PDB file of C-alpha atoms in Angstrom:
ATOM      1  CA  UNK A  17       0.000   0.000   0.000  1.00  0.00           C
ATOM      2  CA  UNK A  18       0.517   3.138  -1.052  1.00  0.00           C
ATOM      3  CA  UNK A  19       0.799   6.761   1.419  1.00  0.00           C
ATOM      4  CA  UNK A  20      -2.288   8.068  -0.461  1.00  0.00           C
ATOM      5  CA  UNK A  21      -4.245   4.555  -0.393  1.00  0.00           C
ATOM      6  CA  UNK A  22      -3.718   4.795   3.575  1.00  0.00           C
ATOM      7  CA  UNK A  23      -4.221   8.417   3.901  1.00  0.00           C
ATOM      8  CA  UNK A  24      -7.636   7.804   1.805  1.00  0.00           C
ATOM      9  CA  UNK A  25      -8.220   5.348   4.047  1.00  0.00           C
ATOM     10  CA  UNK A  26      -7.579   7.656   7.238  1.00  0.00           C
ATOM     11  CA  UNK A  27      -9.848  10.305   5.889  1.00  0.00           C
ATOM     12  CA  UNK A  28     -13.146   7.860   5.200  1.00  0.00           C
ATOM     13  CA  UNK A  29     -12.587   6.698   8.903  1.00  0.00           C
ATOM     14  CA  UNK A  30     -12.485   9.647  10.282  1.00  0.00           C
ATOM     15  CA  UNK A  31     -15.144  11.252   7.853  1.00  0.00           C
ATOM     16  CA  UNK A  32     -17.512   8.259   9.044  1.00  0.00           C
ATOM     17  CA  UNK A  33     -16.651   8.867  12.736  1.00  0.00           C
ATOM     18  CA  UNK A  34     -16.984  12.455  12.541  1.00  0.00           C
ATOM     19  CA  UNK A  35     -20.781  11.828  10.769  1.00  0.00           C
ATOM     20  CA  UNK A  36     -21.423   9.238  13.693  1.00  0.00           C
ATOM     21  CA  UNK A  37     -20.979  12.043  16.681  1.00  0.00           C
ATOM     22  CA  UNK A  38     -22.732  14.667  14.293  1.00  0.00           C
ATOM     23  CA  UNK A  39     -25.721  12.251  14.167  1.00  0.00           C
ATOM     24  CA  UNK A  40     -25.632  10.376  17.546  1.00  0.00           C
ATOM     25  CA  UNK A  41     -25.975  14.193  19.795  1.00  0.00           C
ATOM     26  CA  UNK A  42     -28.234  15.135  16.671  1.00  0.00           C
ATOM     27  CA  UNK A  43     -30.337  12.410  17.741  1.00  0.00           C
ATOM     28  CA  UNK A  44     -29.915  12.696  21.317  1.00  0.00           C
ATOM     29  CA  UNK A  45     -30.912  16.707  20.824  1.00  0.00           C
ATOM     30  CA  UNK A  46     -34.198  15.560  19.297  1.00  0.00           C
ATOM     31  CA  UNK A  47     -34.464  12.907  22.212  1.00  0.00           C
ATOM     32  CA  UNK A  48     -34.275  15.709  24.937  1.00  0.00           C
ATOM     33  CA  UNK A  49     -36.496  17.952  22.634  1.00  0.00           C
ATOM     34  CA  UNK A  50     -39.202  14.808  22.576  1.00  0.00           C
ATOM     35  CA  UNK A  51     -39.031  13.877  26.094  1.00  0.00           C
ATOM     36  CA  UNK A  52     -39.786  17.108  27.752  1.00  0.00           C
ATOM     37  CA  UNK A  53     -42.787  17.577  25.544  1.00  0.00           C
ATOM     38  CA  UNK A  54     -43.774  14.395  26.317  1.00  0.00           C
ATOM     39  CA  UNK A  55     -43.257  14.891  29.854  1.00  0.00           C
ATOM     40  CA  UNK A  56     -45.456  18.000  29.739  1.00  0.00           C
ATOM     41  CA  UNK A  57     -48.098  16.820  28.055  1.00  0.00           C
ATOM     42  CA  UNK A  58     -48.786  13.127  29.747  1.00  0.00           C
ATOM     43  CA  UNK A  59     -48.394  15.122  33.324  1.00  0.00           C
ATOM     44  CA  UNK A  60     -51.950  15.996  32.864  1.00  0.00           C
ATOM     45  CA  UNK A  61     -53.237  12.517  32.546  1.00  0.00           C
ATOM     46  CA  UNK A  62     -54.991  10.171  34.579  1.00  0.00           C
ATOM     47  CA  UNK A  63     -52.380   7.603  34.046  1.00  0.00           C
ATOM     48  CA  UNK A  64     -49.946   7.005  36.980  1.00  0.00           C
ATOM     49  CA  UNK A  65     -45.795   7.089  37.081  1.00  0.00           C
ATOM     50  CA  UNK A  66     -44.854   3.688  35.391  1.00  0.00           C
ATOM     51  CA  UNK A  67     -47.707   4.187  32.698  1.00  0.00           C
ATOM     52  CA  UNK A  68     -46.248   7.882  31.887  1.00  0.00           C
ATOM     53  CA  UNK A  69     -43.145   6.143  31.871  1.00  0.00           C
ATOM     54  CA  UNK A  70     -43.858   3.549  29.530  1.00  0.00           C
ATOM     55  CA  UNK A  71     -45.598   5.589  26.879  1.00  0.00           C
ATOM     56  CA  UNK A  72     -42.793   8.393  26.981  1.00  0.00           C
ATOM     57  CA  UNK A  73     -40.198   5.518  26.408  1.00  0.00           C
ATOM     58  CA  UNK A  74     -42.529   4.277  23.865  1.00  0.00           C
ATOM     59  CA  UNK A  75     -43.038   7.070  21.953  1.00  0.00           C
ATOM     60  CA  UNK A  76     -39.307   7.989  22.625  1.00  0.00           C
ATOM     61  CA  UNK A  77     -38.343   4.199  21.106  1.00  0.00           C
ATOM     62  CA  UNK A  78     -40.243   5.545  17.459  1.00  0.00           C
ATOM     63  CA  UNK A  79     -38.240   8.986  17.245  1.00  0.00           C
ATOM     64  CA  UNK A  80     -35.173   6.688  17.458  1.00  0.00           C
ATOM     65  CA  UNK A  81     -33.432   6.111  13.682  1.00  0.00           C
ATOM     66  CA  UNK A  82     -32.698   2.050  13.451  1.00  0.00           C
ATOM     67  CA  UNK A  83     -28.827   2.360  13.675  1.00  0.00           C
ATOM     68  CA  UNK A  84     -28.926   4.239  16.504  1.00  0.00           C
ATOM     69  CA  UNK A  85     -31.508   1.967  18.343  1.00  0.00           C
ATOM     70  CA  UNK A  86     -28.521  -0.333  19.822  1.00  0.00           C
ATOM     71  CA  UNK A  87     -27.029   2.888  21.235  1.00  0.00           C
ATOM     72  CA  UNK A  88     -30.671   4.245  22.902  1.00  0.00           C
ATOM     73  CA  UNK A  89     -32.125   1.188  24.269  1.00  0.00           C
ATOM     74  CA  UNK A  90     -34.945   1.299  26.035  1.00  0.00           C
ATOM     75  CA  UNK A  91     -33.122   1.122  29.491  1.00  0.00           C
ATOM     76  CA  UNK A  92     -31.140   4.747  28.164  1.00  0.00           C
ATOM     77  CA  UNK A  93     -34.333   6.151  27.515  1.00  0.00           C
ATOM     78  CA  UNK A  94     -35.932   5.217  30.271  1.00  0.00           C
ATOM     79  CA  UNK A  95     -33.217   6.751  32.560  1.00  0.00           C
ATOM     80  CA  UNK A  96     -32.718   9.674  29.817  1.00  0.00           C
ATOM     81  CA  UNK A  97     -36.716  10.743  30.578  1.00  0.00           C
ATOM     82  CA  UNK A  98     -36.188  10.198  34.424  1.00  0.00           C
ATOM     83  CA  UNK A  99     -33.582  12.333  34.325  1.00  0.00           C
ATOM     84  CA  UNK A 100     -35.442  15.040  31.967  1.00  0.00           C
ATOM     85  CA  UNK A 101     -38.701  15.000  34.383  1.00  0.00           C
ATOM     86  CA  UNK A 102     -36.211  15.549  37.098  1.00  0.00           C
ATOM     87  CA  UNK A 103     -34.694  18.283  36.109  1.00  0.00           C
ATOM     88  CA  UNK A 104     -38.698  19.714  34.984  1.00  0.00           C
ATOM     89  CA  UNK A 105     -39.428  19.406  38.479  1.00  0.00           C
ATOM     90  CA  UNK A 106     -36.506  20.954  39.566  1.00  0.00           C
ATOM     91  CA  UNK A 107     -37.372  23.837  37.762  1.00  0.00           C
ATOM     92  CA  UNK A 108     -40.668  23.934  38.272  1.00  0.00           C
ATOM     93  CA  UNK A 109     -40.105  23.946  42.241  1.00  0.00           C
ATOM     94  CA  UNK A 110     -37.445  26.648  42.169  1.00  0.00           C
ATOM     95  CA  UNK A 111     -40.015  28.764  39.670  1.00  0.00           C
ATOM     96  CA  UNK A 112     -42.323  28.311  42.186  1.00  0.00           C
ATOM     97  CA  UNK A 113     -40.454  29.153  44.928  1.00  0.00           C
ATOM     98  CA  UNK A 114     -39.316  32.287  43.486  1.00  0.00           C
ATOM     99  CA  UNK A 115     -42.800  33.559  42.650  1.00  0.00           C
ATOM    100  CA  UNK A 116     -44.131  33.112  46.126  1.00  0.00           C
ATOM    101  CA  UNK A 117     -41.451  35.045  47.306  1.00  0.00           C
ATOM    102  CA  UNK A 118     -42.307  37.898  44.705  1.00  0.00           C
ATOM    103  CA  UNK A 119     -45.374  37.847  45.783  1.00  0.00           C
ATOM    104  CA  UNK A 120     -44.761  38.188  49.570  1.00  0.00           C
ATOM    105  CA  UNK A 121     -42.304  41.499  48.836  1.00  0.00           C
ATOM    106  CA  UNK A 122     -45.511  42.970  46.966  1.00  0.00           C
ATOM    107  CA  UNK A 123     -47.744  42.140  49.776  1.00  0.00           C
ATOM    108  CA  UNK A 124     -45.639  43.619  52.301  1.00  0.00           C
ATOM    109  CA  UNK A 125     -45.353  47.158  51.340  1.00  0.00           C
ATOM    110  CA  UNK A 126     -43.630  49.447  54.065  1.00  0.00           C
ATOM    111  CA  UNK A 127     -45.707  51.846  55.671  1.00  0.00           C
ATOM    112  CA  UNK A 128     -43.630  54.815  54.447  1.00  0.00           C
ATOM    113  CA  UNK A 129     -44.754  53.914  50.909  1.00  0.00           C
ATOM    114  CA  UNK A 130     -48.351  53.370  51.925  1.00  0.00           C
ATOM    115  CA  UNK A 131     -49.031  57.868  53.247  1.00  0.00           C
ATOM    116  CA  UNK A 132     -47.929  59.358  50.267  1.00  0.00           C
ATOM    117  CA  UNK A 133     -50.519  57.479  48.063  1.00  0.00           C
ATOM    118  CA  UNK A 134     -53.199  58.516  51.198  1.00  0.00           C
ATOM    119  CA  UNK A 135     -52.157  62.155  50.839  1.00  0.00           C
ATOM    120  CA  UNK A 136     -52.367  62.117  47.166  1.00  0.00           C
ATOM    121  CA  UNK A 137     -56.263  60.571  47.485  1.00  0.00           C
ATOM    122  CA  UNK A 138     -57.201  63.711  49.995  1.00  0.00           C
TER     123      UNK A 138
END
């Protein structure tokens, strides 16, 4: 062999790994994208934790292209979405957190800003 036969041969390899990582966190983008819409919309309901879990996964397991389904078994997706509603909830706790306390500052409005307003009525 040749340099340029092996150098050819070094370029497709690294051509086809290069197009492996571009579609692998491609995929896994569209994954994350799918599972917290998922999430939100199954939250509402009536079915119960390892029901929303099953049809998320499900529906997850469909997105998936058939190369890539050895790499996102159902197991991976199954802890992907756990992870995904975790960190939903997370947020959603701290958002809520934050708004209660926004709306206890408004409620407690010092007296000093509370005459001028009376004065202004009289």
């Amino acid at each position: 062999m040749d340099k340029s036969t092996i150098v050819s041969i070094i370029l497709a390899v690294i051509c086809a790994a290069v197009f492996g990582a571009k579609v692998y966190f491609q995929t896994r983008g569209s994954v994350f994208e799918a599972a917290s819409q998922l999430i939100a919309e199954i939250e509402s309901s009536g079915l119960i934790g390892k029901e929303k879990m099953a049809f998320v996964v499900g529906k997850l397991i469909e997105l998936i292209p058939i190369p890539l389904k050895t790499i996102f078994t159902a197991e991976r997706l199954e802890k992907f979405a756990q992870e995904v509603f975790e960190n939903m909830k997370q947020y959603a706790l701290e958002r809520a957190k934050r708004m209660d306390e926004e709306g206890k500052k408004k409620e407690e409005v010092p007296p000093e800003e509370e005459k001028p307003a009376e004065e202004a009525d009289q």
